Each structure stands twice: as structure tokens, then as C-alpha cells.
Coordinates of N, CA and C in Angstrom, one line a residue:
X1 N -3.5 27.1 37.5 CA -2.4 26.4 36.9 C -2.7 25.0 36.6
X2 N -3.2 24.1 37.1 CA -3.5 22.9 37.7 C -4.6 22.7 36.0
X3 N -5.6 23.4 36.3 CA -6.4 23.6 35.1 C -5.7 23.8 33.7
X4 N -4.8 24.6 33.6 CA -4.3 25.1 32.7 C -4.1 23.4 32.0
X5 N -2.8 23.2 33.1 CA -2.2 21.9 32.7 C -2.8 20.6 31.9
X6 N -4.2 20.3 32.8 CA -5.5 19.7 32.2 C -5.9 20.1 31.4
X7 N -5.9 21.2 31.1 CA -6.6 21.3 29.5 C -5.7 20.8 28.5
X8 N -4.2 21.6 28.8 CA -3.2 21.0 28.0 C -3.3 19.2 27.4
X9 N -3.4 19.1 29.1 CA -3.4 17.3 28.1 C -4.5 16.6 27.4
X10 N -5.8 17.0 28.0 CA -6.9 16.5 27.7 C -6.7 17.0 26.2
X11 N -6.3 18.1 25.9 CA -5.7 18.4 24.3 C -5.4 17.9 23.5
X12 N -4.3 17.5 24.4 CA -2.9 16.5 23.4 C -3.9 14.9 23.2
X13 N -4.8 14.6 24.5 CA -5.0 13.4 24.1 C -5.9 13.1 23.0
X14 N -7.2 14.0 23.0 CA -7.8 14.6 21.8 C -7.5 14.6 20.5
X15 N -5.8 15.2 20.3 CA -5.4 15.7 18.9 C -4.6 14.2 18.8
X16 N -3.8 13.1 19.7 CA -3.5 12.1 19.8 C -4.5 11.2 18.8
X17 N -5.4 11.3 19.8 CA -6.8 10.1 19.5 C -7.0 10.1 18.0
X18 N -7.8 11.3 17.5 CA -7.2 11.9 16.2 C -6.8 11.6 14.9
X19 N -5.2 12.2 15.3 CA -4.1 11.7 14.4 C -3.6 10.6 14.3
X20 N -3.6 9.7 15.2 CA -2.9 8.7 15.2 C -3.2 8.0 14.3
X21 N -2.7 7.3 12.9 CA -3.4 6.6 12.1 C -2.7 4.9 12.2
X22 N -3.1 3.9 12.3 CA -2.3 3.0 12.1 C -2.8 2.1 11.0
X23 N -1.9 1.8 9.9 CA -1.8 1.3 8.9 C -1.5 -0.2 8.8
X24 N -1.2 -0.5 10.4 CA -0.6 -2.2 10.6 C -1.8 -2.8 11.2
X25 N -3.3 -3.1 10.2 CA -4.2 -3.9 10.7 C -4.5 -4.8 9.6
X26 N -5.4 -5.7 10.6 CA -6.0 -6.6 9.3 C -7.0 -6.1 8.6
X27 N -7.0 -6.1 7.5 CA -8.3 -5.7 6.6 C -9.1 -7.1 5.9
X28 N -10.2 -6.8 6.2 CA -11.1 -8.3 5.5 C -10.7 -8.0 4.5
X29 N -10.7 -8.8 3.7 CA -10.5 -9.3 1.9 C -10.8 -10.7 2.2
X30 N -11.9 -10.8 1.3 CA -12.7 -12.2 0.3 C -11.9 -13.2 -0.1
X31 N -11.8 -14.1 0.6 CA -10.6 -14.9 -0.5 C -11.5 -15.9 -1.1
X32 N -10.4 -16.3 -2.5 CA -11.6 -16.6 -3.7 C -11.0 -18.0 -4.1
X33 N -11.8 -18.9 -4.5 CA -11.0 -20.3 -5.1 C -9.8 -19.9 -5.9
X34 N -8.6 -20.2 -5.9 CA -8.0 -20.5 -6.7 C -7.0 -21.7 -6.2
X35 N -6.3 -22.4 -6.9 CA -5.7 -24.0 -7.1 C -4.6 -24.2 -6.6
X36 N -3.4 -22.6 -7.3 CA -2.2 -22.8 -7.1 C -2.0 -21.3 -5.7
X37 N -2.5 -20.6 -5.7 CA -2.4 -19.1 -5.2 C -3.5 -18.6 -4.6
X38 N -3.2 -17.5 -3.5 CA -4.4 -16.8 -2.8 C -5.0 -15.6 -3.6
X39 N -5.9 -15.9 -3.9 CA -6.8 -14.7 -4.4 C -7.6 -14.1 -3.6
X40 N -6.9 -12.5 -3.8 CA -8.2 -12.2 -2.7 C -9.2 -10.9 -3.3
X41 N -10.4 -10.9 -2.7 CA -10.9 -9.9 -3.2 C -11.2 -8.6 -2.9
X42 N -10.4 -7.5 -3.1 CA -10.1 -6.1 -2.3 C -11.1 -5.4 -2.4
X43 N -11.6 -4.9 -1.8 CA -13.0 -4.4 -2.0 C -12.6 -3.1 -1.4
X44 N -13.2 -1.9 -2.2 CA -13.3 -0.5 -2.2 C -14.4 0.2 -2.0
X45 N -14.5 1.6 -2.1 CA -16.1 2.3 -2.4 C -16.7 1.7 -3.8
X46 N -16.3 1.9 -5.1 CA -17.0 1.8 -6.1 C -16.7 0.4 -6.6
X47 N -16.2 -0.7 -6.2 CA -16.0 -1.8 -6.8 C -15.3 -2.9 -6.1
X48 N -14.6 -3.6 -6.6 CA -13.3 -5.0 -6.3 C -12.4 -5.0 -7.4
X49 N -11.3 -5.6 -6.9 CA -10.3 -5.8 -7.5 C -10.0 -7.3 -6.7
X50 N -9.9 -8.2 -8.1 CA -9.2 -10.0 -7.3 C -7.8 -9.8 -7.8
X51 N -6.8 -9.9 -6.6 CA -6.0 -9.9 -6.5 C -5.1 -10.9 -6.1
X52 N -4.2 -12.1 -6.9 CA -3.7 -13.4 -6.3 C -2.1 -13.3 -5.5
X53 N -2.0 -13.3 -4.7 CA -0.4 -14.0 -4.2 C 0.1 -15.4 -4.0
X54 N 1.2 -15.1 -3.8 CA 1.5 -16.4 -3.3 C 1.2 -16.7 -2.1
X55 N 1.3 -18.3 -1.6 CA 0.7 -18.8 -0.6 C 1.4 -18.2 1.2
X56 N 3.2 -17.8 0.6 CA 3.2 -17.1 2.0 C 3.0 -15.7 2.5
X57 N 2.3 -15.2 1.4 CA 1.9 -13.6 2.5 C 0.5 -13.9 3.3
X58 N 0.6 -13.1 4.4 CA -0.5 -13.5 5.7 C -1.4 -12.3 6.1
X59 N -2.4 -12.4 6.0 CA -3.3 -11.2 5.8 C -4.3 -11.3 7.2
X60 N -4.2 -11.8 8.2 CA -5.3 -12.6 8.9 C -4.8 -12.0 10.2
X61 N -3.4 -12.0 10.3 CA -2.7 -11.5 11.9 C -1.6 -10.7 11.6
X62 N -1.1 -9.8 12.6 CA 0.0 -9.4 12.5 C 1.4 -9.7 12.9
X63 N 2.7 -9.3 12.5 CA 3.3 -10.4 13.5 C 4.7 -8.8 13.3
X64 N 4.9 -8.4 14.3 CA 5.9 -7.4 14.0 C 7.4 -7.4 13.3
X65 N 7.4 -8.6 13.9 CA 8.9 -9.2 13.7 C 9.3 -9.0 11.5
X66 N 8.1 -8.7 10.9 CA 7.7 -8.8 9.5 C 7.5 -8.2 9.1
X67 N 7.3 -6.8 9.6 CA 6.6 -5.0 9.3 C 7.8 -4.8 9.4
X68 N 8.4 -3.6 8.5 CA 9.3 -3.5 8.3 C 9.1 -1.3 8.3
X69 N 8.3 -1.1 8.6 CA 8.0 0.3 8.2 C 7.1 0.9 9.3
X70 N 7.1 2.3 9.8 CA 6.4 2.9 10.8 C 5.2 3.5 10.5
X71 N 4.2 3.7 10.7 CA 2.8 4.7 10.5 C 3.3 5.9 9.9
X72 N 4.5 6.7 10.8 CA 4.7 7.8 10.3 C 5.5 7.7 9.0
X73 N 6.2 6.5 8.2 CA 7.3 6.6 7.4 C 5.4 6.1 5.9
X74 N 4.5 5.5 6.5 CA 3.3 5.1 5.6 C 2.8 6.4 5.3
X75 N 2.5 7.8 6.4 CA 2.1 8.6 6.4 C 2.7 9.6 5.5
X76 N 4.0 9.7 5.6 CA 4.9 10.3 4.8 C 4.9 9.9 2.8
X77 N 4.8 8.6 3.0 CA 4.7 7.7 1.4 C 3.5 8.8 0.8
X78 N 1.9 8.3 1.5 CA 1.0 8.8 1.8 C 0.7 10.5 0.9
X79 N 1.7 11.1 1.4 CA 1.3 12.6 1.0 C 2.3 13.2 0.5
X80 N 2.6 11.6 -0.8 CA 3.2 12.3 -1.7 C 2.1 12.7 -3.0
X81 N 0.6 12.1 -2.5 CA -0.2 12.4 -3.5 C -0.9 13.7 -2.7
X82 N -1.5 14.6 -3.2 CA -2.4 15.8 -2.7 C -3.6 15.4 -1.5
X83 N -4.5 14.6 -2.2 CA -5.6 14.3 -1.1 C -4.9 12.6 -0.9
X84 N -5.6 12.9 0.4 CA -5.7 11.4 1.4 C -6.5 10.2 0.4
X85 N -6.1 9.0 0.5 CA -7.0 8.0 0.1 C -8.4 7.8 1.0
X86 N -9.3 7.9 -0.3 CA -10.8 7.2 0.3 C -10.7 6.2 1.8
X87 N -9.7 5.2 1.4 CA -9.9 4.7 2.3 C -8.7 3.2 2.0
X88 N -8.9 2.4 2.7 CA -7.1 1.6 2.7 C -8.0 -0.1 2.9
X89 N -7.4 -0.2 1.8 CA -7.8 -2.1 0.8 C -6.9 -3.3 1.4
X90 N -5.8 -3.0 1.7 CA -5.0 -4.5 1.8 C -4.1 -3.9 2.9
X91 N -3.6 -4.5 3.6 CA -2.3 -5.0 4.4 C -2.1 -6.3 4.9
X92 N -0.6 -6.7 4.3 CA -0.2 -8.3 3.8 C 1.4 -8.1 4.0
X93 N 2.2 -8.9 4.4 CA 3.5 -9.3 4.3 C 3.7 -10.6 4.3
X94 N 4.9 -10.8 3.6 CA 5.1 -12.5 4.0 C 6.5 -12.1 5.1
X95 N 6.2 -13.7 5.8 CA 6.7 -14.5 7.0 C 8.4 -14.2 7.1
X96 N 9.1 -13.4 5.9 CA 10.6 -13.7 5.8 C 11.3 -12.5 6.1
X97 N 12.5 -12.4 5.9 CA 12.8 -10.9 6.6 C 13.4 -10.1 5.6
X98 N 13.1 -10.6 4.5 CA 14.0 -9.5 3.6 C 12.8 -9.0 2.5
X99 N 11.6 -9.8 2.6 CA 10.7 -9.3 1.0 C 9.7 -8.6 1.7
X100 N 8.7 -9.1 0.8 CA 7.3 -7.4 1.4 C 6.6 -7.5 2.6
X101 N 6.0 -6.0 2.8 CA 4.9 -5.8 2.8 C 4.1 -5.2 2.0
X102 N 3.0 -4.8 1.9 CA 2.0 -4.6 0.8 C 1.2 -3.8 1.6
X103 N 0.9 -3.1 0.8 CA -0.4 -2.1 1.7 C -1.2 -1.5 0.0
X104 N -2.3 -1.5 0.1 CA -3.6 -1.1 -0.8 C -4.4 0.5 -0.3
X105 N -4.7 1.1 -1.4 CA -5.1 2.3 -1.0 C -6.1 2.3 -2.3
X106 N -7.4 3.1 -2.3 CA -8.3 3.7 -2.8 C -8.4 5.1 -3.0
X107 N -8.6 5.7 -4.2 CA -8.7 7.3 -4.1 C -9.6 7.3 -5.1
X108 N -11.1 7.6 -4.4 CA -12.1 7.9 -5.1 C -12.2 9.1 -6.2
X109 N -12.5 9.0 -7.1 CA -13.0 10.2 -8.0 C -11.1 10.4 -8.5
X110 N -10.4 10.1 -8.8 CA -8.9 10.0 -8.9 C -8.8 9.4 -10.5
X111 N -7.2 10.1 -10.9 CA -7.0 9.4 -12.5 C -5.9 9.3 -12.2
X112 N -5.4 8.4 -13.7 CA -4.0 8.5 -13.2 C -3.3 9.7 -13.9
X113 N -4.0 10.5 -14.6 CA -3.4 11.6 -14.7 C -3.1 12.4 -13.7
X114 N -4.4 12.2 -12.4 CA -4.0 13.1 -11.3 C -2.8 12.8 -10.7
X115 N -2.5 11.9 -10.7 CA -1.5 10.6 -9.8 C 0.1 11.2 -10.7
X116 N 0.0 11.4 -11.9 CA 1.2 11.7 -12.8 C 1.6 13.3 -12.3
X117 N 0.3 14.4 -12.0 CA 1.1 15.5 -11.6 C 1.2 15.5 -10.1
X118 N 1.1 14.6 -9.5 CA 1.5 14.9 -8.0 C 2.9 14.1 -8.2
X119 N 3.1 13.7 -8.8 CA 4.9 13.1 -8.8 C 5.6 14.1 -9.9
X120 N 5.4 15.1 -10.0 CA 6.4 16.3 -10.8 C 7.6 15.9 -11.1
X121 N 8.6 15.3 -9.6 CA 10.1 15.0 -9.9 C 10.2 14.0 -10.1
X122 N 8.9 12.5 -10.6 CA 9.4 11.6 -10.8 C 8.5 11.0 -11.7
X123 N 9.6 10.3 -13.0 CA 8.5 10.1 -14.0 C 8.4 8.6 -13.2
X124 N 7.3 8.0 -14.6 CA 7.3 6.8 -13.6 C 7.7 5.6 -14.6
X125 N 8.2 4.5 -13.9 CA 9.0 3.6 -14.6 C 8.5 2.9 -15.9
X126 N 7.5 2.5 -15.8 CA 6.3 2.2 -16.9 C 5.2 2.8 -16.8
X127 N 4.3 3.0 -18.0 CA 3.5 3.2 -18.3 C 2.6 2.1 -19.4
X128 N 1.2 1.3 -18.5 CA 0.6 0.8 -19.1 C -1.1 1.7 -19.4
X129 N -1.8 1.2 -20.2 CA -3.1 1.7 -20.5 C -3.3 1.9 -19.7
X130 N -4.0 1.0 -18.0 CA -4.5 1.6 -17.5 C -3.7 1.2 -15.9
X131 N -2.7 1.4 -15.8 CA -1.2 1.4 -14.5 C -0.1 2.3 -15.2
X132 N 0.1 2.4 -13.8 CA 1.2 3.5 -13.7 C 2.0 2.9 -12.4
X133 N 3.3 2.8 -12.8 CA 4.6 1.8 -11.7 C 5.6 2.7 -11.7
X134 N 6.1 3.2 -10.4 CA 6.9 3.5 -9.8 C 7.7 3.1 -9.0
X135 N 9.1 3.0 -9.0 CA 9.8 2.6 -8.0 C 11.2 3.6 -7.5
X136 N 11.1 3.4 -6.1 CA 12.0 4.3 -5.6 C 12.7 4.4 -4.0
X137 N 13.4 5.1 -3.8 CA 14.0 4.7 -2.4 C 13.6 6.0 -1.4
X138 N 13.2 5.3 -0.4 CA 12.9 6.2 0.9 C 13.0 5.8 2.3
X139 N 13.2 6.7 2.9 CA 14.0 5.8 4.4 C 14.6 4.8 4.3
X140 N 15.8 4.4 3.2 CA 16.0 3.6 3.1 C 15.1 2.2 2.9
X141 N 13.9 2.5 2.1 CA 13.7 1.2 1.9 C 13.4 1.3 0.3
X142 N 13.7 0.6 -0.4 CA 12.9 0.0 -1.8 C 11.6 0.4 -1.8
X143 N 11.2 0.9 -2.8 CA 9.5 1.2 -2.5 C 9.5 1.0 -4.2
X144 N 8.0 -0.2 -4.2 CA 7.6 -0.1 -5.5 C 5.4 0.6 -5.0
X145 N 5.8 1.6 -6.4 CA 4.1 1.8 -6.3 C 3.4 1.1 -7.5
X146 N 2.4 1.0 -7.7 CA 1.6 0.4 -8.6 C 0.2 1.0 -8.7
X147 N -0.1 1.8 -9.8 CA -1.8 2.6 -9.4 C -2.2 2.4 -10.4
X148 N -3.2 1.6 -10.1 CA -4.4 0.9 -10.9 C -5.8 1.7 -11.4
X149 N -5.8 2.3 -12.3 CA -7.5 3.0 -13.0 C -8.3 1.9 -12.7
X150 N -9.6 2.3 -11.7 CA -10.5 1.6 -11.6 C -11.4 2.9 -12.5
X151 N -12.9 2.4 -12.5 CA -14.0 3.4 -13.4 C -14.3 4.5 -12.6
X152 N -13.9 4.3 -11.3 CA -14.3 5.6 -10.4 C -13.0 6.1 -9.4
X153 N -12.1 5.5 -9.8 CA -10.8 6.1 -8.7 C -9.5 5.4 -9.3
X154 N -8.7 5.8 -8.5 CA -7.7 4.9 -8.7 C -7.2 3.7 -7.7
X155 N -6.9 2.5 -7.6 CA -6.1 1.7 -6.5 C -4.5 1.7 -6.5
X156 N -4.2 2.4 -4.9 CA -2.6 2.5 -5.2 C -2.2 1.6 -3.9
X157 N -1.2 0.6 -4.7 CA -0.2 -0.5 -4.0 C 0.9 -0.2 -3.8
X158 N 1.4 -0.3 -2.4 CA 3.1 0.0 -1.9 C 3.4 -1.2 -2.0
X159 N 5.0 -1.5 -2.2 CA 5.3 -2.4 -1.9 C 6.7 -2.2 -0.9
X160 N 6.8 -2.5 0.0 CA 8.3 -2.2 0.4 C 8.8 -3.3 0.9
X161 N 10.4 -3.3 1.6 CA 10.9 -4.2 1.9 C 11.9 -3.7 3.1
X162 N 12.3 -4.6 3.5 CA 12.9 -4.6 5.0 C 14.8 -4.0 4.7
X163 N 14.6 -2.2 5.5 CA 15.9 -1.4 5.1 C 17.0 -2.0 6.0
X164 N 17.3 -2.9 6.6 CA 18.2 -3.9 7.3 C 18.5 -4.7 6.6
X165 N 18.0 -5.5 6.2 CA 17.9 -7.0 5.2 C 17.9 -6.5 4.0
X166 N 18.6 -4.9 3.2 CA 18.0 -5.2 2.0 C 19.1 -6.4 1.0
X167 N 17.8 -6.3 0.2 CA 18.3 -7.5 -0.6 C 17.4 -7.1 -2.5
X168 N 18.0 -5.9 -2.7 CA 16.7 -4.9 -4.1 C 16.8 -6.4 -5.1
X169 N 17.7 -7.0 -5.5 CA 17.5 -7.8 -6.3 C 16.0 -8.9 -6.2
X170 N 16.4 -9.3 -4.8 CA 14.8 -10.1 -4.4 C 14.0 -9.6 -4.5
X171 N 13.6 -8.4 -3.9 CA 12.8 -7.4 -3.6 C 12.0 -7.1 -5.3
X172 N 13.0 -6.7 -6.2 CA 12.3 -6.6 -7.6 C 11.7 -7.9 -7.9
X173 N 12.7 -8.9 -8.0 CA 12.3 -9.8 -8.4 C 10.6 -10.6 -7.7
X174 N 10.6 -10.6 -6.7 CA 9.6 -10.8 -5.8 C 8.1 -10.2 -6.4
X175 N 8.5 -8.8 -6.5 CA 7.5 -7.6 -6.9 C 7.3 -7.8 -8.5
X176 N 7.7 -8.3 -9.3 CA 8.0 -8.4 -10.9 C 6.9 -9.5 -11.0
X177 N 7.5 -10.4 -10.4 CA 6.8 -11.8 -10.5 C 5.4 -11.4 -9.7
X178 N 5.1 -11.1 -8.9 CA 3.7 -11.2 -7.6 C 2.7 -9.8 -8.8
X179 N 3.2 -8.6 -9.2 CA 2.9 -8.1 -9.8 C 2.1 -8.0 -11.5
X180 N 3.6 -8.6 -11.8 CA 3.5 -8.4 -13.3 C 3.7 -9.9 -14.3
X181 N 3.3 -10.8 -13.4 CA 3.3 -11.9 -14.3 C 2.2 -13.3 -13.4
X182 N 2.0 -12.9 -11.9 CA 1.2 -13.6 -11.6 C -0.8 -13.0 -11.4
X183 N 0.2 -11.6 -12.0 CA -1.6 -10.6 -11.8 C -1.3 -9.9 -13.5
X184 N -1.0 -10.4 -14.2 CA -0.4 -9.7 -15.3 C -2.0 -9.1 -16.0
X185 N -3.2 -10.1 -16.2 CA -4.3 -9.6 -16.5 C -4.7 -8.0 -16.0
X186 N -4.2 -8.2 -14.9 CA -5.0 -6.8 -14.0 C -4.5 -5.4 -14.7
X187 N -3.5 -4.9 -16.0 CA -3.3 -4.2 -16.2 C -3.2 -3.2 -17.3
X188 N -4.3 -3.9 -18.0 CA -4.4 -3.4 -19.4 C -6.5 -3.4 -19.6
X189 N -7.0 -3.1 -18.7 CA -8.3 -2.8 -18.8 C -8.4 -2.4 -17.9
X190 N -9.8 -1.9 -17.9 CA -10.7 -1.5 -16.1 C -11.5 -2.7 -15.6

């Protein structure tokens, strides 16, 4: 019996060790001269992407009180595409309690056509040459996607926001601006 029980857990700690993925680390990214904003340089399998924010998102430490989301609720976002990402580019929030975090994903060998039929029930809000933006609500939180054609995959950005504090107006506006007018280059080529 005794045995039994030990195997049981030595099991669980195995399939624990495993599964457990956590999405709340620092990732290196290159940061690059710029004057007014942080540029940073996200680096994947087949390439980079420079990417600028504003000066308060914090990429370096974590601080909980600012995470606004669980591994399992990232996990769930995660597999709303078919295959897993290559591998995971950014995690960044800023210091406040109502705007983002940001999380970066890679999916090697990926289009954004593949990206269009794994969302069947949801078209997506815009459509540029080479992005595809999505926004939508889950566990109560705002969630904006953003999935970038690189020449060999795709890069896909969460954006979410704190389901306590919401505040969607900031939250867009935040995401609109950090997105689409201070990275506006990034979405009309490879």
C-alpha cells in the first residue's frame, strides 16, 4: 500500500514538474536607443521584431500586485490556436492597476491564414496586409490580440487588463496608442 501511494505521488510530482507552465517571467529583450520611448528588441527562432513602449512598462522584475491574470487563464487564451507557440518573446506590464500586461508569443512555420481558421467564431476586428487584431472578453478581462506575419511564423501579442479595475475605455485607448500609432510602422510589411 505504502508503495502504491509513492508511486502515486512521485506521479503527480513528475506530471506537476511537467505541466506547470509559468508565463510570469522575465524574458531578455535587447533594448535599443531610442530618445522618447523603450525599444526593445524581441527576439524569436527565425528573426526580431523592435518593438517601442512607453517608458512605464517594466520588463526586468516582476511585481504581482500588476499581473492581473493566472498561467491557467494564459493557458486557456493559448489554445485557442491549434499548435502551442514555438516559444514566448515578451512579458511586460506597467506599474498601474487598471492597464496592461503584454505577453509575446512566436509560432514558427504559422500564417495568418492559419491564425484566421482557428478563430472560426470570431472574425477579427481589423485586417491589415500583414496583422490581424482581435479583441475580446474572457474571464472577464479585455483581451486585445495582435498577430504579426513575420517570413517564417507568426508573432502573437496579448494584451490584457486588470478584471477588477476595469476601465475598457483606458484599456483601448492605451492598446490603440502603444499599438497602432506608436509602433504603427510595424504593420504593413514583413
Amino acid at each position: 500500500m505504502k508503495r502504491k501511494i509513492f508511486k502515486f505521488c512521485m506521479a503527480s510530482l513528475i506530471f506537476c514538474a511537467f505541466s506547470c507552465t509559468s508565463y510570469i517571467k522575465t524574458i531578455h529583450t535587447d533594448p535599443l536607443p531610442d530618445s522618447e520611448n523603450i525599444t526593445k528588441k524581441l527576439s524569436f527562432q527565425d528573426g526580431s521584431l523592435n518593438f517601442s513602449f512607453y517608458g512605464d512598462y517594466v520588463f526586468d522584475k516582476t511585481d504581482k500586485r500588476f499581473i492581473f491574470f493566472t498561467n491557467k487563464e494564459i493557458g486557456d487564451l493559448l489554445k485557442n490556436l491549434k499548435d502551442k507557440p514555438s516559444s514566448q518573446i515578451l512579458f511586460t506590464y506597467t506599474p498601474t492597476s487598471i492597464y496592461n500586461n503584454i505577453l509575446g508569443f512566436y509560432y514558427a512555420g504559422k500564417t495568418l491564414e492559419d491564425i484566421k481558421e482557428s478563430f472560426p467564431a470570431r472574425n477579427p476586428e481589423k485586417e491589415m496586409p500583414h496583422a490581424l487584431v482581435y479583441r475580446y472578453q474572457h474571464n472577464g478581462h479585455d483581451i486585445l490580440e495582435v498577430y504579426k506575419q513575420e517570413e517564417k511564423g507568426v508573432i502573437r501579442l496579448i494584451a490584457l487588463n486588470n478584471p477588477e479595475k476595469q476601465n475598457p475605455g483606458k484599456f483601448k485607448l492605451e492598446n490603440d496608442k502603444l499599438f497602432f500609432e506608436l509602433n504603427a510602422g510595424l504593420w504593413n510589411g514583413l
